[in-house]
Short mmCIF file of C-alpha atoms and ligand atoms in Angstrom, two decimals:
data_model
loop_
_atom_site.label_atom_id
_atom_site.label_comp_id
_atom_site.label_asym_id
_atom_site.label_seq_id
_atom_site.Cartn_x
_atom_site.Cartn_y
_atom_site.Cartn_z
CA UNK N 25 119.28 78.08 70.58
CA UNK N 26 119.41 81.72 71.53
CA UNK N 27 120.28 82.52 75.11
CA UNK N 28 117.23 82.89 77.35
CA UNK N 29 116.20 86.41 78.18
CA UNK N 30 117.30 88.46 81.13
CA UNK N 31 114.56 89.37 83.63
CA UNK N 32 114.74 92.13 86.22
CA UNK N 33 112.39 91.57 89.18
CA UNK N 34 111.74 94.42 91.63
CA UNK N 35 110.81 93.27 95.13
CA UNK N 36 111.35 89.95 96.93
CA UNK N 37 107.85 89.66 98.38
CA UNK N 38 105.53 86.82 97.51
CA UNK N 39 104.94 87.89 93.89
CA UNK N 40 108.56 88.74 93.07
CA UNK N 41 110.02 85.55 94.59
CA UNK N 42 107.53 83.28 92.83
CA UNK N 43 108.07 84.93 89.44
CA UNK N 44 111.86 85.17 89.82
CA UNK N 45 112.44 81.66 91.15
CA UNK N 46 110.06 80.10 88.64
CA UNK N 47 111.88 81.79 85.76
CA UNK N 48 115.29 80.84 87.18
CA UNK N 49 114.14 77.21 87.39
CA UNK N 50 113.50 77.43 83.68
CA UNK N 51 116.88 78.79 82.71
CA UNK N 52 116.24 82.55 82.62
CA UNK N 53 118.83 84.98 83.89
CA UNK N 54 117.11 86.63 86.84
CA UNK N 55 118.09 89.63 88.95
CA UNK N 56 115.97 90.53 91.99
CA UNK N 57 116.27 93.94 93.66
CA UNK N 58 115.10 94.09 97.29
CA UNK N 59 115.61 96.75 99.95
CA UNK N 60 115.31 94.50 103.02
CA UNK N 61 117.50 91.64 104.27
CA UNK N 62 114.46 89.77 105.53
CA UNK N 63 111.20 88.68 103.93
CA UNK N 64 108.28 88.99 106.35
CA UNK N 65 105.28 86.66 106.15
CA UNK N 66 102.77 89.49 106.53
CA UNK N 67 99.88 87.54 108.11
CA UNK N 68 102.35 86.79 110.90
CA UNK N 69 101.99 90.39 112.07
CA UNK N 70 98.53 89.48 113.36
CA UNK N 71 100.01 86.78 115.57
CA UNK N 72 102.83 89.02 116.74
CA UNK N 73 100.46 91.87 117.59
CA UNK N 74 97.59 89.97 119.20
CA UNK N 75 99.05 86.65 120.37
CA UNK N 76 102.53 87.79 121.33
CA UNK N 77 104.35 85.50 118.91
CA UNK N 78 108.06 85.90 118.37
CA UNK N 79 108.62 87.92 115.14
CA UNK N 80 111.45 85.60 114.12
CA UNK N 81 108.92 82.89 113.40
CA UNK N 82 107.65 84.91 110.46
CA UNK N 83 110.90 86.14 108.97
CA UNK N 84 113.45 84.56 106.66
CA UNK N 85 116.60 85.94 105.11
CA UNK N 86 115.94 86.80 101.48
CA UNK N 87 119.19 85.05 100.55
CA UNK N 88 117.62 81.78 101.74
CA UNK N 89 114.55 82.30 99.58
CA UNK N 90 116.15 82.79 96.18
CA UNK N 91 117.33 79.94 94.02
CA UNK N 92 121.03 79.50 93.33
CA UNK N 93 121.84 81.40 90.17
CA UNK N 94 119.47 84.29 90.91
CA UNK N 95 121.38 87.51 91.32
CA UNK N 96 120.15 89.31 94.42
CA UNK N 97 120.77 93.04 94.61
CA UNK N 98 120.21 94.87 97.85
CA UNK N 99 118.95 98.36 97.17
CA UNK N 100 116.03 100.77 97.12
CA UNK N 101 114.30 101.31 93.78
CA UNK N 102 113.43 104.97 93.29
CA UNK N 103 112.49 105.25 89.65
CA UNK N 104 111.32 103.21 86.69
CA UNK N 105 111.53 104.47 83.13
CA UNK N 106 109.53 102.09 80.97
CA UNK N 107 110.29 103.79 77.67
CA UNK N 108 114.04 103.62 78.24
CA UNK N 109 113.90 100.22 80.00
CA UNK N 110 115.75 101.67 82.94
CA UNK N 111 115.45 101.22 86.71
CA UNK N 112 117.22 103.54 89.13
CA UNK N 113 118.20 102.89 92.75
CA UNK N 114 118.63 105.43 95.55
CA UNK N 115 122.41 104.97 95.54
CA UNK N 116 122.64 105.94 91.86
CA UNK N 117 122.96 102.44 90.41
CA UNK N 118 121.02 101.83 87.20
CA UNK N 119 119.73 98.61 85.69
CA UNK N 120 118.40 97.90 82.24
CA UNK N 121 116.32 94.87 81.33
CA UNK N 122 114.83 92.73 78.61
CA UNK N 123 111.82 91.90 80.77
CA UNK N 124 110.71 93.76 83.87
CA UNK N 125 108.52 92.38 86.67
CA UNK N 126 107.45 95.02 89.19
CA UNK N 127 106.48 93.36 92.49
CA UNK N 128 107.06 96.16 94.98
CA UNK N 129 103.84 95.68 96.95
CA UNK N 130 101.76 98.55 98.31
CA UNK N 131 103.14 101.52 100.24
CA UNK N 132 101.39 103.29 103.11
CA UNK N 133 100.43 106.93 103.40
CA UNK N 134 100.35 107.69 107.12
CA UNK N 135 99.84 111.38 106.38
CA UNK N 136 96.58 110.94 104.48
CA UNK N 137 94.69 110.83 107.78
CA UNK N 138 95.73 113.34 110.40
CA UNK N 139 97.00 111.68 113.56
CA UNK N 140 97.68 108.32 111.91
CA UNK N 141 101.47 108.66 112.10
CA UNK N 142 101.32 109.73 115.74
CA UNK N 143 99.02 106.79 116.51
CA UNK N 144 101.46 104.43 114.80
CA UNK N 145 104.33 105.76 116.84
CA UNK N 146 102.42 105.34 120.05
CA UNK N 147 100.67 102.00 119.59
CA UNK N 148 102.22 100.40 116.49
CA UNK N 149 100.07 98.51 113.99
CA UNK N 150 99.76 95.12 112.33
CA UNK N 151 100.43 96.23 108.74
CA UNK N 152 103.82 97.87 108.57
CA UNK N 153 106.45 95.51 109.87
CA UNK N 154 107.36 93.20 112.72
CA UNK N 155 108.61 96.01 114.93
CA UNK N 156 105.33 97.89 114.77
CA UNK N 157 103.40 94.66 115.38
CA UNK N 158 105.56 94.07 118.43
CA UNK N 159 104.79 97.58 119.68
CA UNK N 160 101.07 96.94 119.30
CA UNK N 161 101.43 93.73 121.32
CA UNK N 162 103.11 95.72 124.10
CA UNK N 163 100.25 98.24 124.17
CA UNK N 164 97.49 95.64 123.83
CA UNK N 165 98.87 93.10 126.29
CA UNK N 166 99.28 95.71 129.01
CA UNK N 167 95.56 96.60 128.92
CA UNK N 168 93.65 95.58 132.02
CA UNK N 169 90.49 97.43 131.12
CA UNK N 170 89.14 99.89 128.56
CA UNK N 171 88.53 99.76 124.84
CA UNK N 172 90.66 98.40 122.03
CA UNK N 173 89.63 99.75 118.63
CA UNK N 174 90.70 98.13 115.37
CA UNK N 175 89.83 100.35 112.41
CA UNK N 176 90.80 101.33 108.86
CA UNK N 177 91.41 104.66 107.13
CA UNK N 178 90.18 103.42 103.76
CA UNK N 179 88.18 100.47 102.43
CA UNK N 180 90.92 99.61 99.90
CA UNK N 181 93.37 97.85 102.23
CA UNK N 182 95.06 94.49 101.60
CA UNK N 183 93.65 91.21 102.81
CA UNK N 184 90.02 92.24 103.51
CA UNK N 185 89.58 89.87 106.50
CA UNK N 186 92.78 91.07 108.25
CA UNK N 187 91.07 93.40 110.78
CA UNK N 188 88.45 90.73 111.52
CA UNK N 189 91.20 88.19 112.19
CA UNK N 190 92.86 90.79 114.38
CA UNK N 191 89.68 91.19 116.43
CA UNK N 192 89.19 87.44 116.82
CA UNK N 193 92.78 86.91 117.93
CA UNK N 194 92.60 89.83 120.37
CA UNK N 195 89.38 88.46 121.86
CA UNK N 196 90.99 85.02 122.20
CA UNK N 197 93.92 86.45 124.13
CA UNK N 198 91.61 88.45 126.39
CA UNK N 199 89.39 85.45 127.05
CA UNK N 200 92.38 83.34 128.07
CA UNK N 201 93.41 86.05 130.48
CA UNK N 202 89.92 86.45 131.89
CA UNK N 203 89.83 90.05 130.67
CA UNK N 204 87.23 89.89 127.90
CA UNK N 205 84.47 92.29 128.89
CA UNK N 206 86.77 94.36 131.06
CA UNK N 207 88.62 95.07 127.87
CA UNK N 208 86.16 95.70 125.07
CA UNK N 209 87.16 94.87 121.49
CA UNK N 210 85.60 97.20 118.91
CA UNK N 211 86.02 96.43 115.23
CA UNK N 212 85.19 99.47 113.06
CA UNK N 213 84.80 98.60 109.38
CA UNK N 214 84.54 101.00 106.42
CA UNK N 215 81.75 98.89 104.91
CA UNK N 216 77.96 98.94 105.04
CA UNK N 217 77.94 95.41 106.48
CA UNK N 218 80.20 93.61 108.96
CA UNK N 219 82.38 92.44 106.08
CA UNK N 220 83.06 93.97 102.67
CA UNK N 221 80.94 91.34 100.93
CA UNK N 222 77.41 90.87 102.23
CA UNK N 223 77.54 87.10 101.59
CA UNK N 224 80.40 86.75 104.01
CA UNK N 225 79.05 89.37 106.44
CA UNK N 226 76.04 87.15 107.06
CA UNK N 227 78.29 84.26 108.08
CA UNK N 228 80.79 86.28 110.07
CA UNK N 229 78.44 88.58 112.01
CA UNK N 230 77.13 85.88 114.42
CA UNK N 231 80.69 84.65 115.02
CA UNK N 232 81.83 88.14 115.93
CA UNK N 233 78.92 88.46 118.35
CA UNK N 234 79.71 85.06 119.92
CA UNK N 235 83.31 86.11 120.40
CA UNK N 236 82.17 89.24 122.22
CA UNK N 237 83.42 91.63 119.55
CA UNK N 238 81.49 94.85 119.02
CA UNK N 239 81.22 95.90 115.39
CA UNK N 240 80.80 99.42 114.10
CA UNK N 241 79.88 99.54 110.41
CA UNK N 242 80.42 102.45 108.00
CA UNK N 243 83.26 103.88 110.03
CA UNK N 244 86.07 105.06 107.76
CA UNK N 245 88.65 106.87 109.86
CA UNK N 246 89.07 110.47 108.74
CA UNK N 247 91.14 111.86 111.59
CA UNK N 248 92.63 110.78 114.89
CA UNK N 249 93.13 112.75 118.09
CA UNK N 250 95.78 110.77 119.92
CA UNK N 251 95.71 113.09 122.94
CA UNK N 252 91.94 112.93 123.45
CA UNK N 253 91.94 109.26 122.38
CA UNK N 254 89.28 109.64 119.74
CA UNK N 255 88.78 108.42 116.19
CA UNK N 256 86.56 110.49 113.90
CA UNK N 257 84.94 108.97 110.82
CA UNK N 258 84.24 110.29 107.37
CA UNK N 259 80.64 109.23 107.97
CA UNK N 260 80.42 111.73 110.82
CA UNK N 261 80.79 109.66 113.98
CA UNK N 262 83.39 109.25 116.71
CA UNK N 263 84.82 106.39 118.75
CA UNK N 264 86.78 106.66 121.97
CA UNK N 265 89.66 104.27 122.68
CA UNK N 266 92.33 103.34 125.16
CA UNK N 267 94.42 101.55 122.57
CA UNK N 268 93.71 101.88 118.86
CA UNK N 269 95.23 100.76 115.62
CA UNK N 270 94.20 102.11 112.23
CA UNK N 271 95.09 100.45 108.94
CA UNK N 272 96.67 103.25 106.87
CA UNK N 273 95.66 104.45 103.41
CA UNK N 274 97.47 102.36 100.76
CA UNK N 275 99.15 103.72 97.65
CA UNK N 276 101.48 102.62 94.87
CA UNK N 277 105.14 101.93 95.77
CA UNK N 278 107.02 104.57 93.72
CA UNK N 279 106.90 108.34 93.34
CA UNK N 280 108.65 108.32 90.00
CA UNK N 281 107.38 106.27 87.10
CA UNK N 282 107.93 107.26 83.48
CA UNK N 283 105.51 107.65 81.77
CA UNK N 284 103.16 108.85 84.50
CA UNK N 285 100.26 107.31 82.62
CA UNK N 286 101.52 103.84 83.60
CA UNK N 287 100.14 104.35 87.12
CA UNK N 288 96.67 105.34 88.34
CA UNK N 289 95.87 108.31 90.58
CA UNK N 290 96.87 106.34 93.68
CA UNK N 291 100.15 105.20 92.12
CA UNK N 292 99.17 101.61 91.34
CA UNK N 293 100.46 100.17 88.06
CA UNK N 294 97.78 100.02 85.37
CA UNK N 295 97.83 96.50 83.98
CA UNK N 296 95.73 94.34 81.74
CA UNK N 297 93.80 92.40 84.37
CA UNK N 298 94.32 89.03 82.65
CA UNK N 299 97.93 89.24 81.42
CA UNK N 300 99.26 91.65 84.12
CA UNK N 301 101.20 93.50 81.44
CA UNK N 302 101.68 97.18 82.19
CA UNK N 303 99.44 99.15 79.81
CA UNK N 304 101.28 100.08 76.65
CA UNK N 305 104.35 97.85 77.20
CA UNK N 306 104.93 94.25 76.17
CA UNK N 307 108.13 93.80 78.16
CA UNK N 308 106.94 94.97 81.59
CA UNK N 309 104.57 93.38 84.11
CA UNK N 310 103.29 94.32 87.56
CA UNK N 311 102.14 91.62 89.99
CA UNK N 312 100.59 91.55 93.42
CA UNK N 313 99.68 94.51 95.61
CA UNK N 314 101.38 97.10 93.38
CA UNK N 315 98.99 96.71 90.43
CA UNK N 316 95.46 98.01 89.91
CA UNK N 317 93.60 94.76 89.19
CA UNK N 318 90.03 94.94 90.53
CA UNK N 319 90.53 92.16 93.05
CA UNK N 320 91.54 92.02 96.70
CA UNK N 321 95.21 92.59 97.44
CA UNK N 322 96.31 89.25 98.90
CA UNK N 323 99.28 86.92 99.04
CA UNK N 324 97.38 84.36 97.00
CA UNK N 325 96.75 86.93 94.29
CA UNK N 326 100.45 87.83 94.26
CA UNK N 327 101.42 84.16 94.19
CA UNK N 328 99.12 83.26 91.28
CA UNK N 329 100.02 86.47 89.47
CA UNK N 330 103.73 85.66 89.84
CA UNK N 331 103.17 82.31 88.16
CA UNK N 332 101.13 83.84 85.34
CA UNK N 333 103.80 86.44 84.60
CA UNK N 334 106.61 83.86 84.66
CA UNK N 335 104.68 81.61 82.28
CA UNK N 336 103.86 84.48 79.93
CA UNK N 337 107.54 85.43 79.78
CA UNK N 338 108.26 81.76 78.98
CA UNK N 339 105.86 82.06 76.06
CA UNK N 340 102.73 80.37 77.42
CA UNK N 341 99.30 81.94 77.22
CA UNK N 342 98.68 81.96 81.00
CA UNK N 343 95.80 84.07 82.28
CA UNK N 344 95.18 85.63 85.69
CA UNK N 345 91.60 85.05 86.86
CA UNK N 346 91.55 87.44 89.82
CA UNK N 347 91.25 84.50 92.20
CA UNK N 348 91.37 85.23 95.94
CA UNK N 349 91.55 82.83 98.86
CA UNK N 350 91.58 84.87 102.06
CA UNK N 351 91.46 82.91 105.27
CA UNK N 352 89.25 84.22 108.03
CA UNK N 353 90.28 82.66 111.30
CA UNK N 354 88.33 82.47 114.51
CA UNK N 355 89.01 80.40 117.55
CA UNK N 356 89.92 76.98 116.09
CA UNK N 357 87.93 77.41 112.89
CA UNK N 358 88.42 79.08 109.53
CA UNK N 359 86.78 79.82 106.21
CA UNK N 360 88.23 81.08 102.95
CA UNK N 361 86.84 84.08 101.14
CA UNK N 362 86.93 82.78 97.57
CA UNK N 363 86.20 84.93 94.53
CA UNK N 364 87.45 85.81 91.07
CA UNK N 365 86.79 88.46 88.41
CA UNK N 366 83.59 86.73 87.31
CA UNK N 367 82.26 85.73 90.72
CA UNK N 368 81.75 87.67 93.94
CA UNK N 369 82.75 85.88 97.17
CA UNK N 370 80.83 82.62 97.46
CA UNK N 371 79.07 81.75 100.70
CA UNK N 372 81.10 79.09 102.50
CA UNK N 373 81.05 77.63 106.01
CA UNK N 374 83.44 77.89 108.92
CA UNK N 375 85.05 74.58 109.78
CA UNK N 376 87.88 73.04 111.78
CA UNK N 377 89.12 71.32 108.63
CA UNK N 378 89.70 74.65 106.91
CA UNK N 379 91.66 75.82 109.91
CA UNK N 380 93.93 72.80 109.45
CA UNK N 381 94.20 73.57 105.76
CA UNK N 382 95.24 77.14 106.57
CA UNK N 383 97.94 75.89 108.96
CA UNK N 384 99.14 73.66 106.13
CA UNK N 385 99.23 76.59 103.67
CA UNK N 386 101.31 78.54 106.16
CA UNK N 387 103.73 75.61 106.53
CA UNK N 388 104.03 75.42 102.74
CA UNK N 389 104.67 79.14 102.40
CA UNK N 390 108.47 79.21 102.59
CA UNK N 391 109.21 76.17 100.37
CA UNK N 392 106.64 77.34 97.81
CA UNK N 393 108.35 80.73 97.46
CA UNK N 394 111.70 79.16 96.77
CA UNK N 395 110.59 76.24 94.60
CA UNK N 396 107.37 77.34 92.91
CA UNK N 397 107.88 74.91 90.04
CA UNK N 398 107.61 71.98 92.49
CA UNK N 399 104.65 73.20 94.52
CA UNK N 400 102.62 74.71 91.74
CA UNK N 401 100.80 71.46 90.72
CA UNK N 402 99.51 70.98 94.26
CA UNK N 403 98.25 74.56 94.54
CA UNK N 404 96.73 74.29 91.11
CA UNK N 405 94.75 71.20 92.07
CA UNK N 406 93.37 73.07 95.09
CA UNK N 407 92.48 76.20 93.09
CA UNK N 408 90.91 74.10 90.32
CA UNK N 409 88.72 72.20 92.78
CA UNK N 410 87.64 75.33 94.63
CA UNK N 411 86.82 77.60 91.68
CA UNK N 412 84.05 79.99 92.67
CA UNK N 413 82.01 78.93 89.67
CA UNK N 414 81.87 75.41 91.14
CA UNK N 415 81.55 76.41 94.80
CA UNK N 416 78.81 78.92 94.06
CA UNK N 417 76.54 75.95 93.37
CA UNK N 418 77.94 73.39 95.80
CA UNK N 419 78.88 75.52 98.78
CA UNK N 420 81.91 74.40 100.82
CA UNK K 3 82.65 126.30 94.01
CA UNK K 4 80.44 123.23 94.19
CA UNK K 5 81.33 120.51 91.75
CA UNK K 6 79.70 117.48 90.23
CA UNK K 7 81.68 114.29 90.73
CA UNK K 8 80.77 111.25 88.67
CA UNK K 9 81.68 107.85 90.09
CA UNK K 10 81.39 105.11 87.51
CA UNK K 11 81.22 101.79 89.34
CA UNK K 12 79.44 99.86 86.64
CA UNK K 13 80.44 96.20 86.38
CA UNK K 14 82.11 96.33 89.78
CA UNK K 15 81.00 93.73 92.27
CA UNK K 16 80.05 94.73 95.78
CA UNK K 17 81.56 96.46 97.73
CA UNK K 18 83.24 98.25 94.81
CA UNK K 19 80.56 100.93 94.35
CA UNK K 20 80.42 101.96 98.02
CA UNK K 21 84.21 101.87 98.23
CA UNK K 22 84.42 104.23 95.26
CA UNK K 23 81.74 106.45 96.78
CA UNK K 24 83.71 106.59 100.06
CA UNK K 25 86.86 107.58 98.17
CA UNK K 26 84.98 110.32 96.30
CA UNK K 27 83.32 111.52 99.49
CA UNK K 28 86.69 111.95 101.21
CA UNK K 29 87.70 114.47 98.55
CA UNK K 30 84.29 116.15 98.19
CA UNK K 31 83.44 119.62 99.49
CA UNK K 32 80.17 120.77 101.06
CA UNK K 33 77.60 121.37 98.34
CA UNK K 34 79.23 119.03 95.80
CA UNK K 35 77.04 116.57 93.93
CA UNK K 36 78.22 112.97 93.70
CA UNK K 37 76.62 110.85 91.02
CA UNK K 38 77.25 107.10 91.29
CA UNK K 39 76.50 104.62 88.52
CA UNK K 40 76.48 100.95 89.49
CA UNK K 41 75.23 97.63 88.21
CA UNK K 42 75.60 95.62 91.41
CA UNK K 43 72.05 95.09 92.79
CA UNK K 44 73.37 95.29 96.36
CA UNK K 45 74.26 98.93 95.77
CA UNK K 46 70.67 100.16 96.14
CA UNK K 47 70.10 99.18 99.78
CA UNK K 48 73.76 99.95 100.56
CA UNK K 49 73.62 103.52 99.30
CA UNK K 50 70.40 104.11 101.21
CA UNK K 51 72.04 102.88 104.41
CA UNK K 52 75.09 105.03 103.67
CA UNK K 53 73.07 108.19 103.10
CA UNK K 54 71.14 107.60 106.28
CA UNK K 55 74.29 107.08 108.32
CA UNK K 56 76.22 110.00 106.90
CA UNK K 57 73.27 112.40 106.82
CA UNK K 58 73.82 113.55 103.26
CA UNK K 59 70.96 114.20 100.89
CA UNK K 60 69.85 111.59 98.35
CA UNK K 61 68.50 113.63 95.44
CA UNK K 62 67.79 110.72 93.16
CA UNK K 63 67.90 106.92 93.16
CA UNK K 64 66.69 105.08 90.13
CA UNK K 65 67.30 101.99 88.08
CA UNK K 66 67.25 102.03 84.29
CA UNK K 67 68.32 99.21 81.99
CA UNK K 68 70.09 97.48 84.85
CA UNK K 69 72.06 100.58 85.82
CA UNK K 70 71.45 102.07 89.26
CA UNK K 71 72.00 105.81 89.46
CA UNK K 72 72.33 107.56 92.80
CA UNK K 73 72.70 111.31 93.03
CA UNK K 74 73.91 112.58 96.38
CA UNK K 75 74.30 116.15 97.59
CA UNK K 76 77.09 116.59 100.11
CA UNK K 77 75.34 118.35 102.96
CA UNK K 78 76.87 116.69 106.02
CA UNK K 79 80.44 117.94 105.60
CA UNK K 80 81.54 121.06 107.35
C1 LIG Q 530 98.08 91.72 108.53
C2 LIG Q 530 98.06 91.11 107.18
C3 LIG Q 530 97.49 89.86 107.01
C4 LIG Q 530 97.45 89.28 105.75
N1 LIG Q 530 96.89 88.05 105.63
C5 LIG Q 530 96.87 87.45 104.42
C6 LIG Q 530 96.34 86.14 104.29
O1 LIG Q 530 95.93 85.51 105.24
N2 LIG Q 530 96.29 85.59 103.05
C7 LIG Q 530 96.75 86.26 101.96
O2 LIG Q 530 96.69 85.71 100.86
N3 LIG Q 530 97.27 87.50 102.07
C8 LIG Q 530 97.34 88.10 103.26
N4 LIG Q 530 97.89 89.36 103.38
C9 LIG Q 530 98.30 90.09 102.18
C10 LIG Q 530 99.65 89.66 101.64
O3 LIG Q 530 100.61 89.66 102.66
C11 LIG Q 530 100.07 90.58 100.52
O4 LIG Q 530 99.01 90.73 99.64
C12 LIG Q 530 101.28 90.03 99.78
O5 LIG Q 530 102.40 90.05 100.61
C13 LIG Q 530 101.54 90.80 98.49
O6 LIG Q 530 102.71 90.36 97.88
P1 LIG Q 530 103.54 91.31 96.94
O7 LIG Q 530 104.65 90.47 96.43
O8 LIG Q 530 102.67 91.98 95.99
O9 LIG Q 530 104.09 92.46 97.90
P2 LIG Q 530 104.98 92.35 99.22
O10 LIG Q 530 104.92 90.98 99.79
O11 LIG Q 530 104.61 93.49 100.06
O12 LIG Q 530 106.47 92.52 98.68
C14 LIG Q 530 106.99 93.73 98.22
C15 LIG Q 530 108.50 93.66 98.39
O13 LIG Q 530 109.09 94.77 97.75
C16 LIG Q 530 110.05 95.35 98.61
N5 LIG Q 530 110.12 96.77 98.28
C17 LIG Q 530 109.14 97.70 98.41
N6 LIG Q 530 109.54 98.89 97.95
C18 LIG Q 530 110.83 98.72 97.53
C19 LIG Q 530 111.76 99.58 96.91
N7 LIG Q 530 111.49 100.87 96.66
N8 LIG Q 530 112.96 99.07 96.57
C20 LIG Q 530 113.28 97.77 96.81
N9 LIG Q 530 112.41 96.91 97.38
C21 LIG Q 530 111.20 97.37 97.74
C22 LIG Q 530 109.53 95.10 100.01
O14 LIG Q 530 110.55 95.15 100.97
C23 LIG Q 530 108.93 93.71 99.86
O15 LIG Q 530 109.87 92.69 100.12
C24 LIG Q 530 97.98 89.98 104.64
C25 LIG Q 530 98.57 91.22 104.81
C26 LIG Q 530 98.63 91.79 106.06
C27 LIG Q 530 99.27 93.13 106.24
#
């Protein structure tokens, strides 16, 4: 038998680890390039920023998350040349490949909205790393009165319920401290309704009201005056704040990709939405937040995409359905925003059971990254049973 | 010079069309015309709410063969 192919994976986030470890479990020679020593469980930033959790709870050394046999390279990818099958790092090293899996996630453009970088420096945020989340906790937890504003600079940010979760967690902390009301929580969303999908907005709006959270719809941050403590929206309104955090504009991870036509105008890799192959190439894939699939950018999407790509490289006809499963957490309850390419988010209920399920998913996160081949059947059973086409009729 | 910007959001589920409109609006200049094509039925009430909030001018809103067409003149930007 011919030797199994060599696969170069860029990024050790959710998508890259799943694809790389899954392929390594099946005998492929895998190299993963990652710039950081630690992998951060990104939803953890919400708990760091609004509940004061210790960042260490949500971080693991990348070396502990790759299977034995996987070659881990620490370095910063600066350029991909698809035609020449070449990847370049900032220190001049070059790698060639037989198969390429790009899993570099999304990058942030803090300069797209004036004042966003200054705001980040002052108050931190819950999108760009544990340190910034920690800074936001310091600003938020020292508030005794005034207004906390949670907003976004663009509707295309990852994990659509993230700012809602942020608002719920902030309100919970304030309630425990007897400060809710003295400190007002304002959630400004860049959507017509309280949530991106109207189905979900109907379910979430009363919960937000109950929790004492004020919602401002159709507020897409256009500029920020940190000195005057004001956010201005593209829609022509303004919001004052004492502490504010604004989710930055997202863009693709690399400035240099050859050919340029492989990425869209925002730098996201153009892929076939079912096979995740980069347009025009049969040896290169892009999974997770760095591709342009018309679905929400979530960990679940990256996870499922990572499996699909690994299986396609192994020769199976796996297909990505665009499935999402975003947890929306309130005080003690949760629901999952479930959709795929064919079905918009289905209306589902909040329940305590789903909150338990979410805690279980979080507990399974680390082992499932390292040993996807073992955990995959369990996840598959869940995703099978909760397909939107079934839930759309049954509810959940 | 004023431009016409066409936003094709056909076959995109909600909130795709409004998201694309928001992206186009960020780049638009006063006087530009933004034409949005969408198939999601939720787009009709959404675009009306959006125009009302932003104070731009809705020149046309019609549905033909399942395609909703909204033509907006950018009048609220300075
Ligand atoms: C606050 C918040 C809450 C969230 N909540 C949820 C949730 O509840 N459920 C859910 O499913 N999803 C959630 N998400 C989204 C989820 O975290 C992401 O969608 C997921 O991490 C995407 O995985 P990925 O592998 O595509 O990218 P990432 O996990 O971002 O991984 C990219 C990796 O590439 C590395 N990298 C980047 N550039 C370079 C470079 N140039 N060179 C070398 N390495 C590089 C990075 O260091 C990183 O390790 C949340 C996100 C946030 C911010």
